Amino acid sequence: MNRFVVRSVMRGLINGRSYCSCSSIGNGQVYRSAIVGRSLELSGQRNGVAFGGFEWRRMMSSSPASVEKATSEKEDKTENSVMEETKGKEVMAASYWGISRPKITREDGTDWPWNCFMPWETYKADLSIDLNKHHKPKNFTDKFAYRTVKLLRVPTDIFFQRRYGCRAMMLETVAAVPGMVGGMLLHLKSLRKFQQSGGWIKALLEEAENERMHLMTMVELVKPKWYERLLVLTVQGVFFNAFFVLYMLSPKLAHRIVGYLEEEAIHSYTEYLKDIDSGAIENVPAPAIAIDYWRLPKDATLKDVITVIRADEAHHRDVNHFASDIHFQGKELREAPAPLGYH
């Protein structure tokens, strides 16, 4: 009898037939149960691999459900992609990493329109600053810095003459470089020497960002021509590398030159305001970016914008002359607290 059971199992394994189709010989139900139980045991020993009729039929019966599920998922993905594509026309989708900007509003509840700066980075310019302050050259380094700046002004006067909008645009592309170079080199020095910067890294980078916002404002007011853009590329390339080397060799001279450059900027913006007052330059409405950045009134004009920019330049003048004085005293910038937030 045992030989018959083994033969039936082997035949079922080879032919994949149902084990319930065995001949009904005395106590057939018992044999059928034993055979089915044995087949289940054998199939279980192979981790569910189909090598019997029972396992094969079970796999075949589950296939349509998998195909139906995959088709359903594909349709859902197609619908979702269409919806995302539609939304993408209005709002840019978040990146793969799930990073998204929180909803930011103005004080009146309207949406904040700018990505280049946030509401907490805006401020009201301090217009009470002394515009006539001047650092008198006292030694050879000061005199060299002062005369270098005066010499650099000559080609600017010849090229731009009284086109103060274009002059201001060129001025800001240059003025935004020193803060970035100084902040970068102080940053590297801090990493190298494992020491704090006294806040000067942040102060100089704030200055660079403020000057860049001046440029973004002037670009809204003045549409630069192709040759002016080419001039900007040339001047920036030369000035960045020259100032980088200068700051490496003598930070006190570099800051003194920037201080005198800011004094010239104050003079240029003062002449700009004179032309606006005389009617030579139209006092157009202020750009929206300037109104939000300096918290100007909604009816602000070009004159208001130039006034606050000039005040910023006066603050930069003071910061750089102060930094140069620290170096002249034989100290490092980190030994004196930086004027953070001093626009």
Short mmCIF file of C-alpha atoms in Angstrom, two decimals:
data_model
loop_
_atom_site.label_atom_id
_atom_site.label_comp_id
_atom_site.label_asym_id
_atom_site.label_seq_id
_atom_site.Cartn_x
_atom_site.Cartn_y
_atom_site.Cartn_z
CA MET A 1 0.00 0.00 0.00
CA ASN A 2 2.84 2.37 0.82
CA ARG A 3 4.31 1.64 -2.59
CA PHE A 4 1.03 2.68 -4.19
CA VAL A 5 0.95 5.98 -2.28
CA VAL A 6 4.52 6.85 -3.31
CA ARG A 7 3.81 5.99 -6.95
CA SER A 8 0.70 8.21 -6.94
CA VAL A 9 2.63 11.14 -5.46
CA MET A 10 5.41 10.80 -8.03
CA ARG A 11 2.90 10.64 -10.88
CA GLY A 12 1.22 13.79 -9.58
CA LEU A 13 4.52 15.62 -9.28
CA ILE A 14 5.56 14.75 -12.82
CA ASN A 15 2.24 15.30 -14.60
CA GLY A 16 0.98 18.18 -12.43
CA ARG A 17 -2.35 16.41 -12.04
CA SER A 18 -4.76 16.80 -9.19
CA TYR A 19 -4.02 14.42 -6.41
CA CYS A 20 -7.66 13.96 -5.76
CA SER A 21 -8.00 11.89 -8.98
CA CYS A 22 -6.39 8.79 -7.48
CA SER A 23 -8.14 5.42 -7.84
CA SER A 24 -10.61 4.78 -5.11
CA ILE A 25 -9.31 1.60 -3.47
CA GLY A 26 -10.35 0.71 0.04
CA ASN A 27 -10.42 3.76 2.32
CA GLY A 28 -9.89 5.97 -0.70
CA GLN A 29 -10.71 9.08 1.26
CA VAL A 30 -7.89 8.34 3.64
CA TYR A 31 -5.44 7.90 0.78
CA ARG A 32 -6.60 11.08 -0.92
CA SER A 33 -6.14 13.04 2.27
CA ALA A 34 -2.72 11.61 2.80
CA ILE A 35 -1.68 12.40 -0.77
CA VAL A 36 -2.94 15.99 -0.67
CA GLY A 37 -1.34 16.55 2.72
CA ARG A 38 1.94 15.12 1.42
CA SER A 39 1.86 17.36 -1.66
CA LEU A 40 1.30 20.43 0.47
CA GLU A 41 4.18 19.42 2.71
CA LEU A 42 6.51 18.90 -0.24
CA SER A 43 5.53 22.16 -1.88
CA GLY A 44 6.08 24.01 1.39
CA GLN A 45 9.63 22.67 1.56
CA ARG A 46 10.45 24.66 -1.61
CA ASN A 47 9.25 28.03 -0.25
CA GLY A 48 6.10 28.03 -2.29
CA VAL A 49 7.77 27.24 -5.64
CA ALA A 50 5.29 25.66 -8.02
CA PHE A 51 6.28 22.07 -8.51
CA GLY A 52 2.88 20.49 -7.93
CA GLY A 53 -0.54 20.81 -9.41
CA PHE A 54 -1.91 22.58 -6.38
CA GLU A 55 0.75 25.27 -6.35
CA TRP A 56 0.61 25.78 -10.10
CA ARG A 57 -3.14 26.34 -10.14
CA ARG A 58 -2.90 28.73 -7.18
CA MET A 59 -0.33 30.88 -9.01
CA MET A 60 -2.38 30.93 -12.18
CA SER A 61 -5.47 32.00 -10.30
CA SER A 62 -3.67 34.98 -8.72
CA SER A 63 -2.22 36.36 -12.01
CA PRO A 64 -5.31 38.21 -13.26
CA ALA A 65 -5.58 40.06 -9.94
CA SER A 66 -1.96 41.27 -10.19
CA VAL A 67 -2.43 42.43 -13.77
CA GLU A 68 -5.64 44.20 -12.85
CA LYS A 69 -3.93 45.91 -9.90
CA ALA A 70 -0.97 47.05 -12.03
CA THR A 71 -3.35 48.45 -14.66
CA SER A 72 -5.29 50.32 -12.00
CA GLU A 73 -2.09 51.79 -10.52
CA LYS A 74 -0.93 52.86 -13.98
CA GLU A 75 -4.23 54.67 -14.61
CA ASP A 76 -4.00 56.41 -11.22
CA LYS A 77 -0.44 57.54 -11.98
CA THR A 78 -1.52 58.90 -15.35
CA GLU A 79 -4.35 60.88 -13.76
CA ASN A 80 -2.03 62.22 -11.05
CA SER A 81 0.59 63.28 -13.61
CA VAL A 82 -2.04 65.14 -15.61
CA MET A 83 -3.26 66.91 -12.47
CA GLU A 84 0.31 67.84 -11.47
CA GLU A 85 0.98 69.12 -14.97
CA THR A 86 -2.09 71.34 -14.74
CA LYS A 87 -1.09 72.65 -11.34
CA GLY A 88 2.46 73.23 -12.54
CA LYS A 89 1.24 75.93 -14.89
CA GLU A 90 0.16 77.97 -11.86
CA VAL A 91 2.60 76.92 -9.14
CA MET A 92 5.97 75.22 -9.51
CA ALA A 93 5.91 71.76 -7.94
CA ALA A 94 8.14 70.94 -4.99
CA SER A 95 11.38 69.14 -5.68
CA TYR A 96 12.03 65.43 -5.27
CA TRP A 97 13.21 66.02 -1.72
CA GLY A 98 9.90 67.55 -0.66
CA ILE A 99 11.36 71.00 0.01
CA SER A 100 8.77 73.71 -0.37
CA ARG A 101 8.62 77.36 0.64
CA PRO A 102 6.08 78.15 3.38
CA LYS A 103 3.33 80.61 2.57
CA ILE A 104 4.64 84.13 3.24
CA THR A 105 2.44 87.21 3.29
CA ARG A 106 2.80 90.95 3.72
CA GLU A 107 1.43 92.76 6.75
CA ASP A 108 -1.80 93.44 4.83
CA GLY A 109 -2.26 89.71 4.17
CA THR A 110 -1.33 89.69 0.47
CA ASP A 111 1.12 87.11 -0.86
CA TRP A 112 4.82 87.96 -0.72
CA PRO A 113 5.92 88.16 -4.39
CA TRP A 114 9.73 88.02 -4.04
CA ASN A 115 12.03 85.02 -3.84
CA CYS A 116 15.27 87.04 -3.72
CA PHE A 117 14.58 88.48 -0.26
CA MET A 118 12.14 87.88 2.59
CA PRO A 119 10.02 90.32 4.65
CA TRP A 120 12.33 90.00 7.67
CA GLU A 121 15.25 91.19 5.50
CA THR A 122 13.54 94.49 4.66
CA TYR A 123 14.13 97.69 6.62
CA LYS A 124 13.59 101.43 6.72
CA ALA A 125 16.70 103.34 5.70
CA ASP A 126 18.25 105.67 8.28
CA LEU A 127 18.21 108.99 6.45
CA SER A 128 19.66 110.92 9.38
CA ILE A 129 23.20 109.76 8.66
CA ASP A 130 25.82 112.42 7.93
CA LEU A 131 26.38 112.45 4.16
CA ASN A 132 29.28 114.93 4.28
CA LYS A 133 31.58 112.89 6.50
CA HIS A 134 34.99 112.41 4.91
CA HIS A 135 38.06 110.49 6.03
CA LYS A 136 41.04 112.76 5.50
CA PRO A 137 44.10 110.87 4.21
CA LYS A 138 46.69 110.77 6.98
CA ASN A 139 49.48 108.50 5.75
CA PHE A 140 50.83 107.01 2.56
CA THR A 141 48.28 104.15 2.48
CA ASP A 142 45.35 106.55 2.85
CA LYS A 143 46.69 108.89 0.19
CA PHE A 144 47.32 105.99 -2.19
CA ALA A 145 43.75 104.71 -1.67
CA TYR A 146 42.23 108.18 -2.11
CA ARG A 147 44.13 109.00 -5.31
CA THR A 148 43.45 105.55 -6.77
CA VAL A 149 39.70 106.09 -6.37
CA LYS A 150 39.89 109.59 -7.85
CA LEU A 151 41.82 108.18 -10.80
CA LEU A 152 39.23 105.45 -11.36
CA ARG A 153 36.50 108.08 -11.50
CA VAL A 154 37.98 109.80 -14.57
CA PRO A 155 37.06 107.13 -17.19
CA THR A 156 33.64 106.75 -15.56
CA ASP A 157 32.93 110.48 -15.93
CA ILE A 158 34.07 110.40 -19.56
CA PHE A 159 32.01 107.36 -20.50
CA PHE A 160 28.76 108.04 -18.63
CA GLN A 161 28.87 111.84 -18.31
CA ARG A 162 25.52 112.77 -16.70
CA ARG A 163 23.70 109.52 -17.45
CA TYR A 164 23.45 108.78 -13.75
CA GLY A 165 21.13 105.81 -14.14
CA CYS A 166 23.70 103.91 -16.19
CA ARG A 167 26.50 105.18 -13.96
CA ALA A 168 24.68 103.89 -10.87
CA MET A 169 24.17 100.51 -12.52
CA MET A 170 27.88 100.21 -13.24
CA LEU A 171 28.75 101.48 -9.76
CA GLU A 172 26.61 98.83 -8.05
CA THR A 173 28.12 95.95 -10.05
CA VAL A 174 31.50 97.03 -8.66
CA ALA A 175 30.33 97.98 -5.16
CA ALA A 176 28.81 94.52 -4.54
CA VAL A 177 32.19 92.80 -5.04
CA PRO A 178 34.28 93.95 -2.00
CA GLY A 179 31.85 92.71 0.64
CA MET A 180 31.66 89.30 -1.00
CA VAL A 181 35.44 89.00 -1.38
CA GLY A 182 36.13 90.20 2.18
CA GLY A 183 33.43 87.96 3.68
CA MET A 184 34.68 84.95 1.71
CA LEU A 185 38.32 85.41 2.75
CA LEU A 186 37.36 85.96 6.39
CA HIS A 187 35.22 82.84 6.21
CA LEU A 188 38.16 80.79 4.95
CA LYS A 189 40.43 82.32 7.59
CA SER A 190 37.94 81.39 10.30
CA LEU A 191 37.92 77.79 9.06
CA ARG A 192 41.70 77.68 8.81
CA LYS A 193 42.45 79.08 12.25
CA PHE A 194 39.44 77.66 14.14
CA GLN A 195 38.43 81.10 15.39
CA GLN A 196 35.39 83.35 15.37
CA SER A 197 35.17 86.36 13.08
CA GLY A 198 33.49 88.73 15.52
CA GLY A 199 30.49 88.94 13.20
CA TRP A 200 32.47 90.52 10.36
CA ILE A 201 31.74 87.71 7.90
CA LYS A 202 28.03 88.35 8.23
CA ALA A 203 28.48 92.14 8.19
CA LEU A 204 30.45 92.09 4.92
CA LEU A 205 28.09 89.62 3.26
CA GLU A 206 25.17 91.82 4.33
CA GLU A 207 26.90 94.72 2.60
CA ALA A 208 27.35 92.67 -0.59
CA GLU A 209 23.69 91.62 -0.56
CA ASN A 210 22.54 95.20 0.04
CA GLU A 211 24.60 96.44 -2.90
CA ARG A 212 23.19 93.66 -5.06
CA MET A 213 19.66 94.80 -4.19
CA HIS A 214 20.69 98.30 -5.29
CA LEU A 215 21.63 96.80 -8.65
CA MET A 216 18.37 94.82 -8.96
CA THR A 217 16.51 98.09 -8.37
CA MET A 218 18.55 100.05 -10.90
CA VAL A 219 18.05 97.36 -13.55
CA GLU A 220 14.28 97.92 -13.18
CA LEU A 221 14.81 101.64 -13.82
CA VAL A 222 17.54 101.49 -16.47
CA LYS A 223 17.50 99.04 -19.35
CA PRO A 224 21.22 98.53 -20.07
CA LYS A 225 22.36 98.35 -23.67
CA TRP A 226 24.46 95.47 -24.99
CA TYR A 227 27.73 97.39 -24.84
CA GLU A 228 27.03 98.45 -21.26
CA ARG A 229 26.46 94.81 -20.32
CA LEU A 230 29.76 93.94 -21.99
CA LEU A 231 31.47 96.70 -20.04
CA VAL A 232 30.01 95.33 -16.81
CA LEU A 233 31.42 91.87 -17.55
CA THR A 234 34.86 93.30 -18.24
CA VAL A 235 34.97 95.61 -15.23
CA GLN A 236 33.66 92.97 -12.84
CA GLY A 237 36.18 90.38 -14.05
CA VAL A 238 39.10 92.77 -13.64
CA PHE A 239 37.93 94.32 -10.36
CA PHE A 240 37.08 91.03 -8.63
CA ASN A 241 40.52 89.53 -9.24
CA ALA A 242 42.36 92.76 -8.47
CA PHE A 243 40.45 93.26 -5.20
CA PHE A 244 40.94 89.61 -4.23
CA VAL A 245 44.71 89.95 -4.52
CA LEU A 246 44.65 93.34 -2.77
CA TYR A 247 42.66 91.99 0.19
CA MET A 248 45.08 89.09 0.55
CA LEU A 249 48.05 91.50 0.63
CA SER A 250 46.59 94.37 2.68
CA PRO A 251 43.05 94.28 4.14
CA LYS A 252 43.48 97.77 5.61
CA LEU A 253 44.21 99.24 2.17
CA ALA A 254 41.35 97.27 0.62
CA HIS A 255 38.81 98.57 3.16
CA ARG A 256 40.13 102.11 2.83
CA ILE A 257 39.68 102.03 -0.95
CA VAL A 258 36.10 100.79 -0.49
CA GLY A 259 35.46 103.59 2.01
CA TYR A 260 36.54 106.17 -0.57
CA LEU A 261 34.55 104.41 -3.30
CA GLU A 262 31.45 104.79 -1.13
CA GLU A 263 32.20 108.48 -0.69
CA GLU A 264 32.22 108.81 -4.48
CA ALA A 265 28.96 106.89 -4.63
CA ILE A 266 27.36 109.39 -2.27
CA HIS A 267 28.54 112.20 -4.53
CA SER A 268 27.16 110.48 -7.65
CA TYR A 269 23.74 109.86 -6.07
CA THR A 270 23.63 113.46 -4.86
CA GLU A 271 24.16 114.64 -8.45
CA TYR A 272 21.47 112.16 -9.53
CA LEU A 273 19.01 113.77 -7.12
CA LYS A 274 19.91 117.23 -8.41
CA ASP A 275 18.99 116.18 -11.95
CA ILE A 276 15.69 114.76 -10.69
CA ASP A 277 14.90 118.00 -8.86
CA SER A 278 15.80 120.09 -11.92
CA GLY A 279 13.61 117.96 -14.20
CA ALA A 280 16.51 116.67 -16.31
CA ILE A 281 15.54 113.16 -15.18
CA GLU A 282 11.88 112.21 -14.86
CA ASN A 283 10.76 111.37 -11.35
CA VAL A 284 9.04 108.10 -12.28
CA PRO A 285 7.21 105.82 -9.79
CA ALA A 286 9.45 103.59 -7.69
CA PRO A 287 9.77 99.94 -8.75
CA ALA A 288 7.77 97.44 -6.69
CA ILE A 289 10.93 95.66 -5.55
CA ALA A 290 12.27 98.91 -4.04
CA ILE A 291 8.98 99.66 -2.27
CA ASP A 292 9.00 96.27 -0.54
CA TYR A 293 12.75 96.16 0.20
CA TRP A 294 12.98 99.61 1.84
CA ARG A 295 9.37 99.63 3.12
CA LEU A 296 8.60 102.72 1.12
CA PRO A 297 5.07 104.12 0.75
CA LYS A 298 3.04 102.80 -2.18
CA ASP A 299 3.28 106.16 -3.98
CA ALA A 300 7.08 106.37 -3.64
CA THR A 301 9.03 107.79 -6.58
CA LEU A 302 12.50 107.53 -8.08
CA LYS A 303 13.67 110.35 -5.82
CA ASP A 304 12.72 108.33 -2.73
CA VAL A 305 14.62 105.31 -4.06
CA ILE A 306 17.81 107.27 -4.80
CA THR A 307 17.58 108.89 -1.36
CA VAL A 308 17.53 105.57 0.51
CA ILE A 309 20.27 104.08 -1.70
CA ARG A 310 22.47 107.09 -0.95
CA ALA A 311 21.89 106.56 2.78
CA ASP A 312 22.95 102.91 2.41
CA GLU A 313 26.16 103.99 0.70
CA ALA A 314 26.91 106.33 3.60
CA HIS A 315 26.59 103.42 6.02
CA HIS A 316 28.91 101.28 3.91
CA ARG A 317 31.39 104.14 3.88
CA ASP A 318 31.44 104.18 7.69
CA VAL A 319 31.75 100.39 8.00
CA ASN A 320 34.75 100.15 5.65
CA HIS A 321 36.61 103.13 7.11
CA PHE A 322 35.99 101.60 10.56
CA ALA A 323 37.36 98.23 9.39
CA SER A 324 40.44 99.92 7.94
CA ASP A 325 41.02 101.83 11.20
CA ILE A 326 40.96 98.55 13.15
CA HIS A 327 43.72 97.17 10.92
CA PHE A 328 45.73 100.41 11.24
CA GLN A 329 45.68 99.92 15.02
CA GLY A 330 47.44 96.59 14.51
CA LYS A 331 44.36 94.52 15.42
CA GLU A 332 42.24 91.98 13.62
CA LEU A 333 38.60 92.60 12.72
CA ARG A 334 37.40 89.88 15.09
CA GLU A 335 38.73 91.92 18.02
CA ALA A 336 36.09 94.60 17.44
CA PRO A 337 32.35 93.87 17.27
CA ALA A 338 30.96 94.09 13.73
CA PRO A 339 28.14 96.53 12.99
CA LEU A 340 25.55 93.89 12.04
CA GLY A 341 22.36 95.16 10.44
CA TYR A 342 23.98 98.53 9.80
CA HIS A 343 22.55 99.46 6.40
#
